[in-house]
C-alpha cells in the first residue's frame, strides 16, 4: 500500500478582543501624550490599529488650522513574538490662518502610502520593512500685509523605502540596521514678493530626477524596548 504524508497547514488564530487589549497596553507607553488616542480592535484574523492624529493635532496645537486625518494600520500575529504590520492609505491635510492682516493657506497630499514590515518583540523594532510613498504634493500661499511668500509648491512622484535590522549581540540587546530611501521625480516652484532687498521679487523652479540615501546604524541599544 502506498503511504502518503500530509504536511500540517498553519492556520492563523482568530484575533480576540482580549489580545487587542493586551496589545493596546503594550504599545501605549511608547505613545506619550497620544496614548489615549490609540485604539486596537480585533477583526477576523487580524487587528485594526487606529491613531487619532486629528485629535492629537488639536491637543498639541489647539490654534492650528490644520486638519490631519487618522492613521490606520493592520496588525497580524505571526507567532514567536513577531507581528506583520501593514499600512495602505492616502493622506492629506489642509488649513488656513489669518493673523495680523496676513492670510496663509496650505495643503499637503500623499496619493498613497504603502508600508509592510515585521515587528520583532525580541528586537524591539522592525526586523524588516519595505514601503513606497507616491504622488506627494505640498503648497502654501500667503496674501495680505507682511506676506513673504506669494506661492510655493513642491511635488514628489515616488519614494521607495527599505529597512533591515537584526540583533548582533542578543544578550546585550545590540542591533545593527540599514535604511535605504530613494526619491524619484522631485520638482517645485517658488514666487517671492518684492521687498527691500529684492524690489522686483523673485520666481524660480527646481527639478531633480532622483536622489537616494543609505543609512547604516551600528550598535543600536534596543534594551529599553526588549525589556518592556
XYZ file of N, CA, C and O in Angstrom, residues 100-103 142-148 150:
48
model
N -2.785 89.162 11.860
C -2.187 90.485 11.636
C -2.290 90.924 10.181
O -1.340 91.455 9.590
N -3.441 90.668 9.567
C -3.668 91.106 8.194
C -3.074 90.209 7.130
O -3.190 90.498 5.936
N -2.422 89.119 7.543
C -1.828 88.195 6.567
C -2.578 86.873 6.597
O -2.832 86.311 7.662
N -2.943 86.388 5.429
C -3.636 85.108 5.320
C -2.701 84.056 4.735
O -2.078 84.275 3.691
N 0.574 82.881 0.576
C 0.382 83.979 1.522
C -0.146 85.206 0.778
O 0.308 85.515 -0.324
N -1.077 85.887 1.403
C -1.599 87.139 0.842
C -1.805 88.140 1.981
O -1.911 87.754 3.150
N -1.843 89.425 1.625
C -2.114 90.446 2.625
C -0.858 91.094 3.180
O 0.250 90.925 2.666
N -1.021 91.825 4.269
C 0.056 92.588 4.890
C 1.186 91.704 5.393
O 0.949 90.720 6.090
N 2.417 92.063 5.026
C 3.574 91.342 5.545
C 3.837 89.997 4.900
O 4.626 89.200 5.419
N 3.220 89.721 3.779
C 3.449 88.433 3.113
C 4.888 88.328 2.623
O 5.410 89.249 2.001
N 5.540 87.213 2.923
C 6.914 86.979 2.485
C 7.000 85.884 1.425
O 8.077 85.560 0.937
N 4.550 84.561 -1.932
C 3.310 84.555 -2.703
C 2.793 83.130 -2.865
O 1.668 82.810 -2.500
